[in-house]
């Protein structure tokens, strides 16, 4: 009896993240126009520490929503915090954003990869290409935006990729766009400034 209950709980634990993801996608799609830098700024606390926690929470939600645009979070942090703090908050947020789906993939394992391979034919090629450096492979997939980032994180987690190679490769691949958008966000109030133009 206990074994059966444990199996049911394990199945629920594997399915629950996908139910949450579907719910977030269902909520996001009809309200995607409401997801903007202004809406994030409107709901962020004035206290900078609480604001940082709110932005990190938004990154956690984004990691399960697939469609939520990262650029909005980058720019919002650029407006909310001084530039060095904005870059640190965004880097921390990206770590949260790639880690959650990686963990889901690692937990769900091979079943997840098999189901995603049926949906996305490109995923079947990931395991073929991944034979070389895991670090470079994670970096490369982020640079070329081969698939939605959250899906990539889940597949790489499910494939058993070493976490630190995955995390460092992913962050370095996402870094150029994050830095550029954060800097642009920090100077958004003055679009004629050299920083914004560059």
mmCIF file of C-alpha atoms in Angstrom:
data_model
loop_
_atom_site.group_PDB
_atom_site.id
_atom_site.type_symbol
_atom_site.label_atom_id
_atom_site.label_comp_id
_atom_site.label_asym_id
_atom_site.label_seq_id
_atom_site.Cartn_x
_atom_site.Cartn_y
_atom_site.Cartn_z
ATOM 1 C CA UNK A 1 0.000 0.000 0.000
ATOM 2 C CA UNK A 2 2.779 2.437 0.937
ATOM 3 C CA UNK A 3 4.639 1.621 -2.253
ATOM 4 C CA UNK A 4 1.522 2.373 -4.308
ATOM 5 C CA UNK A 5 0.988 5.713 -2.504
ATOM 6 C CA UNK A 6 4.666 6.585 -3.053
ATOM 7 C CA UNK A 7 4.312 5.818 -6.785
ATOM 8 C CA UNK A 8 1.198 8.016 -7.032
ATOM 9 C CA UNK A 9 2.929 10.880 -5.201
ATOM 10 C CA UNK A 10 5.982 10.551 -7.459
ATOM 11 C CA UNK A 11 3.785 10.676 -10.560
ATOM 12 C CA UNK A 12 1.985 13.758 -9.243
ATOM 13 C CA UNK A 13 5.347 15.402 -8.438
ATOM 14 C CA UNK A 14 6.515 14.766 -12.015
ATOM 15 C CA UNK A 15 3.303 16.045 -13.597
ATOM 16 C CA UNK A 16 2.702 19.081 -11.342
ATOM 17 C CA UNK A 17 5.415 21.353 -12.854
ATOM 18 C CA UNK A 18 3.928 20.813 -16.320
ATOM 19 C CA UNK A 19 0.433 21.600 -15.045
ATOM 20 C CA UNK A 20 1.805 24.821 -13.533
ATOM 21 C CA UNK A 21 3.538 25.628 -16.830
ATOM 22 C CA UNK A 22 0.344 25.099 -18.817
ATOM 23 C CA UNK A 23 -1.606 27.250 -16.354
ATOM 24 C CA UNK A 24 0.961 30.067 -16.636
ATOM 25 C CA UNK A 25 0.916 29.871 -20.433
ATOM 26 C CA UNK A 26 -2.902 29.964 -20.371
ATOM 27 C CA UNK A 27 -2.785 33.051 -18.125
ATOM 28 C CA UNK A 28 -0.036 34.751 -20.122
ATOM 29 C CA UNK A 29 -1.355 34.405 -23.680
ATOM 30 C CA UNK A 30 -4.591 36.404 -23.251
ATOM 31 C CA UNK A 31 -2.757 38.992 -21.099
ATOM 32 C CA UNK A 32 0.555 39.248 -22.967
ATOM 33 C CA UNK A 33 -0.005 42.931 -23.768
ATOM 34 C CA UNK A 34 -0.201 43.639 -20.020
ATOM 35 C CA UNK A 35 3.290 42.173 -19.477
ATOM 36 C CA UNK A 36 5.548 45.177 -19.904
ATOM 37 C CA UNK A 37 8.306 47.087 -18.197
ATOM 38 C CA UNK A 38 5.696 49.568 -16.905
ATOM 39 C CA UNK A 39 3.546 46.831 -15.348
ATOM 40 C CA UNK A 40 6.577 45.306 -13.599
ATOM 41 C CA UNK A 41 7.630 48.726 -12.292
ATOM 42 C CA UNK A 42 4.081 49.401 -11.094
ATOM 43 C CA UNK A 43 3.957 46.256 -8.950
ATOM 44 C CA UNK A 44 7.518 46.370 -7.615
ATOM 45 C CA UNK A 45 8.034 47.595 -4.023
ATOM 46 C CA UNK A 46 9.953 50.852 -3.403
ATOM 47 C CA UNK A 47 12.409 49.146 -1.046
ATOM 48 C CA UNK A 48 15.360 48.027 -3.198
ATOM 49 C CA UNK A 49 15.860 44.722 -1.336
ATOM 50 C CA UNK A 50 12.173 43.847 -1.705
ATOM 51 C CA UNK A 51 12.279 45.009 -5.325
ATOM 52 C CA UNK A 52 15.220 42.655 -5.964
ATOM 53 C CA UNK A 53 13.261 39.763 -4.424
ATOM 54 C CA UNK A 54 10.224 40.681 -6.560
ATOM 55 C CA UNK A 55 12.347 40.666 -9.732
ATOM 56 C CA UNK A 56 13.871 37.291 -8.776
ATOM 57 C CA UNK A 57 10.336 35.961 -8.202
ATOM 58 C CA UNK A 58 9.389 37.224 -11.673
ATOM 59 C CA UNK A 59 12.361 35.301 -13.094
ATOM 60 C CA UNK A 60 11.114 32.169 -11.291
ATOM 61 C CA UNK A 61 7.652 32.617 -12.829
ATOM 62 C CA UNK A 62 9.228 33.253 -16.234
ATOM 63 C CA UNK A 63 11.174 29.979 -15.951
ATOM 64 C CA UNK A 64 7.867 28.088 -15.935
ATOM 65 C CA UNK A 65 5.977 30.182 -18.472
ATOM 66 C CA UNK A 66 8.044 29.529 -21.655
ATOM 67 C CA UNK A 67 6.662 32.622 -23.465
ATOM 68 C CA UNK A 68 7.307 35.413 -20.943
ATOM 69 C CA UNK A 69 9.973 37.708 -22.485
ATOM 70 C CA UNK A 70 13.297 37.991 -20.650
ATOM 71 C CA UNK A 71 13.978 41.379 -22.257
ATOM 72 C CA UNK A 72 11.203 42.929 -20.176
ATOM 73 C CA UNK A 73 12.852 41.736 -16.959
ATOM 74 C CA UNK A 74 16.288 42.926 -18.081
ATOM 75 C CA UNK A 75 15.015 46.419 -18.884
ATOM 76 C CA UNK A 76 12.879 46.652 -15.738
ATOM 77 C CA UNK A 77 15.883 45.852 -13.535
ATOM 78 C CA UNK A 78 17.901 48.462 -15.443
ATOM 79 C CA UNK A 79 15.293 51.067 -14.540
ATOM 80 C CA UNK A 80 14.816 49.937 -10.934
ATOM 81 C CA UNK A 81 18.418 49.674 -9.758
ATOM 82 C CA UNK A 82 21.756 51.410 -10.233
ATOM 83 C CA UNK A 83 23.537 49.727 -13.151
ATOM 84 C CA UNK A 84 25.944 47.460 -11.195
ATOM 85 C CA UNK A 85 23.083 46.278 -8.940
ATOM 86 C CA UNK A 86 20.799 45.821 -11.983
ATOM 87 C CA UNK A 87 23.398 43.604 -13.664
ATOM 88 C CA UNK A 88 23.824 41.559 -10.473
ATOM 89 C CA UNK A 89 20.040 41.172 -10.013
ATOM 90 C CA UNK A 90 19.611 40.126 -13.650
ATOM 91 C CA UNK A 91 22.504 37.673 -13.465
ATOM 92 C CA UNK A 92 21.012 36.156 -10.288
ATOM 93 C CA UNK A 93 17.595 36.098 -11.961
ATOM 94 C CA UNK A 94 19.005 34.274 -14.977
ATOM 95 C CA UNK A 95 20.539 31.683 -12.675
ATOM 96 C CA UNK A 96 17.089 31.150 -11.098
ATOM 97 C CA UNK A 97 15.493 31.127 -14.550
ATOM 98 C CA UNK A 98 17.726 28.401 -15.974
ATOM 99 C CA UNK A 99 17.968 26.338 -12.769
ATOM 100 C CA UNK A 100 14.254 25.701 -12.175
ATOM 101 C CA UNK A 101 13.529 24.060 -15.557
ATOM 102 C CA UNK A 102 16.878 22.242 -15.383
ATOM 103 C CA UNK A 103 15.786 20.799 -12.021
ATOM 104 C CA UNK A 104 12.402 19.809 -13.443
ATOM 105 C CA UNK A 105 14.122 18.068 -16.350
ATOM 106 C CA UNK A 106 16.601 16.341 -14.047
ATOM 107 C CA UNK A 107 13.748 15.130 -11.819
ATOM 108 C CA UNK A 108 11.435 14.070 -14.650
ATOM 109 C CA UNK A 109 14.296 12.363 -16.475
ATOM 110 C CA UNK A 110 14.118 10.377 -19.668
ATOM 111 C CA UNK A 111 10.307 10.390 -19.871
ATOM 112 C CA UNK A 112 10.418 14.170 -20.307
ATOM 113 C CA UNK A 113 13.028 14.018 -23.066
ATOM 114 C CA UNK A 114 11.033 11.359 -24.908
ATOM 115 C CA UNK A 115 7.810 13.390 -24.771
ATOM 116 C CA UNK A 116 9.577 16.624 -25.805
ATOM 117 C CA UNK A 117 11.326 14.832 -28.681
ATOM 118 C CA UNK A 118 7.932 13.839 -30.052
ATOM 119 C CA UNK A 119 6.756 17.460 -29.905
ATOM 120 C CA UNK A 120 9.963 19.179 -31.045
ATOM 121 C CA UNK A 121 11.905 17.253 -33.694
ATOM 122 C CA UNK A 122 14.915 19.532 -33.162
ATOM 123 C CA UNK A 123 15.312 18.181 -29.631
ATOM 124 C CA UNK A 124 16.125 14.732 -30.968
ATOM 125 C CA UNK A 125 19.251 16.282 -32.493
ATOM 126 C CA UNK A 126 20.384 17.761 -29.152
ATOM 127 C CA UNK A 127 21.638 14.451 -27.799
ATOM 128 C CA UNK A 128 23.491 13.804 -31.051
ATOM 129 C CA UNK A 129 25.237 17.200 -30.957
ATOM 130 C CA UNK A 130 25.958 17.141 -27.194
ATOM 131 C CA UNK A 131 28.670 14.513 -27.432
ATOM 132 C CA UNK A 132 31.472 17.120 -27.179
ATOM 133 C CA UNK A 133 31.880 19.747 -24.466
ATOM 134 C CA UNK A 134 28.797 20.129 -22.255
ATOM 135 C CA UNK A 135 29.848 23.674 -21.318
ATOM 136 C CA UNK A 136 30.223 24.770 -24.945
ATOM 137 C CA UNK A 137 27.012 23.003 -25.911
ATOM 138 C CA UNK A 138 24.985 24.867 -23.238
ATOM 139 C CA UNK A 139 26.629 28.144 -24.311
ATOM 140 C CA UNK A 140 25.978 27.453 -28.003
ATOM 141 C CA UNK A 141 22.268 26.673 -27.509
ATOM 142 C CA UNK A 142 21.789 29.981 -25.654
ATOM 143 C CA UNK A 143 23.600 32.016 -28.296
ATOM 144 C CA UNK A 144 21.701 30.606 -31.284
ATOM 145 C CA UNK A 145 18.282 30.467 -29.549
ATOM 146 C CA UNK A 146 17.635 27.057 -31.096
ATOM 147 C CA UNK A 147 14.489 26.462 -28.977
ATOM 148 C CA UNK A 148 12.675 28.269 -26.136
ATOM 149 C CA UNK A 149 15.195 28.671 -23.308
ATOM 150 C CA UNK A 150 13.046 26.940 -20.706
ATOM 151 C CA UNK A 151 12.641 23.900 -22.955
ATOM 152 C CA UNK A 152 16.420 23.815 -23.529
ATOM 153 C CA UNK A 153 17.019 23.898 -19.753
ATOM 154 C CA UNK A 154 14.581 21.024 -19.173
ATOM 155 C CA UNK A 155 16.076 18.888 -21.916
ATOM 156 C CA UNK A 156 19.647 19.480 -20.730
ATOM 157 C CA UNK A 157 18.618 18.670 -17.155
ATOM 158 C CA UNK A 158 16.868 15.502 -18.289
ATOM 159 C CA UNK A 159 19.877 14.507 -20.385
ATOM 160 C CA UNK A 160 22.007 14.398 -17.235
ATOM 161 C CA UNK A 161 24.278 17.313 -18.136
ATOM 162 C CA UNK A 162 26.567 18.389 -15.270
ATOM 163 C CA UNK A 163 24.854 21.315 -13.495
ATOM 164 C CA UNK A 164 27.819 23.690 -13.199
ATOM 165 C CA UNK A 165 28.749 23.247 -16.874
ATOM 166 C CA UNK A 166 25.118 23.816 -17.815
ATOM 167 C CA UNK A 167 24.753 26.898 -15.576
ATOM 168 C CA UNK A 168 28.025 28.609 -16.529
ATOM 169 C CA UNK A 169 27.575 27.875 -20.241
ATOM 170 C CA UNK A 170 23.970 29.100 -20.154
ATOM 171 C CA UNK A 171 24.787 32.301 -18.262
ATOM 172 C CA UNK A 172 27.676 33.171 -20.576
ATOM 173 C CA UNK A 173 25.461 32.554 -23.606
ATOM 174 C CA UNK A 174 22.696 34.790 -22.227
ATOM 175 C CA UNK A 175 25.067 37.473 -20.901
ATOM 176 C CA UNK A 176 25.566 39.666 -24.034
ATOM 177 C CA UNK A 177 21.859 40.356 -24.584
ATOM 178 C CA UNK A 178 21.235 40.713 -20.847
ATOM 179 C CA UNK A 179 24.015 43.288 -20.406
ATOM 180 C CA UNK A 180 22.989 45.271 -23.499
ATOM 181 C CA UNK A 181 19.301 45.354 -22.519
ATOM 182 C CA UNK A 182 20.043 46.192 -18.869
ATOM 183 C CA UNK A 183 22.301 49.081 -19.899
ATOM 184 C CA UNK A 184 19.641 50.287 -22.354
ATOM 185 C CA UNK A 185 17.007 50.028 -19.610
ATOM 186 C CA UNK A 186 19.155 52.016 -17.185
ATOM 187 C CA UNK A 187 19.355 54.886 -19.677
ATOM 188 C CA UNK A 188 15.786 54.582 -21.010
ATOM 189 C CA UNK A 189 14.840 57.947 -19.534
ATOM 190 C CA UNK A 190 17.434 59.585 -21.837
ATOM 191 C CA UNK A 191 17.311 57.850 -25.240
ATOM 192 C CA UNK A 192 19.745 60.423 -26.664
ATOM 193 C CA UNK A 193 22.491 59.475 -24.199
ATOM 194 C CA UNK A 194 25.594 57.784 -25.647
ATOM 195 C CA UNK A 195 25.069 54.782 -23.319
ATOM 196 C CA UNK A 196 21.559 54.134 -24.698
ATOM 197 C CA UNK A 197 22.682 54.596 -28.309
ATOM 198 C CA UNK A 198 25.636 52.223 -27.929
#
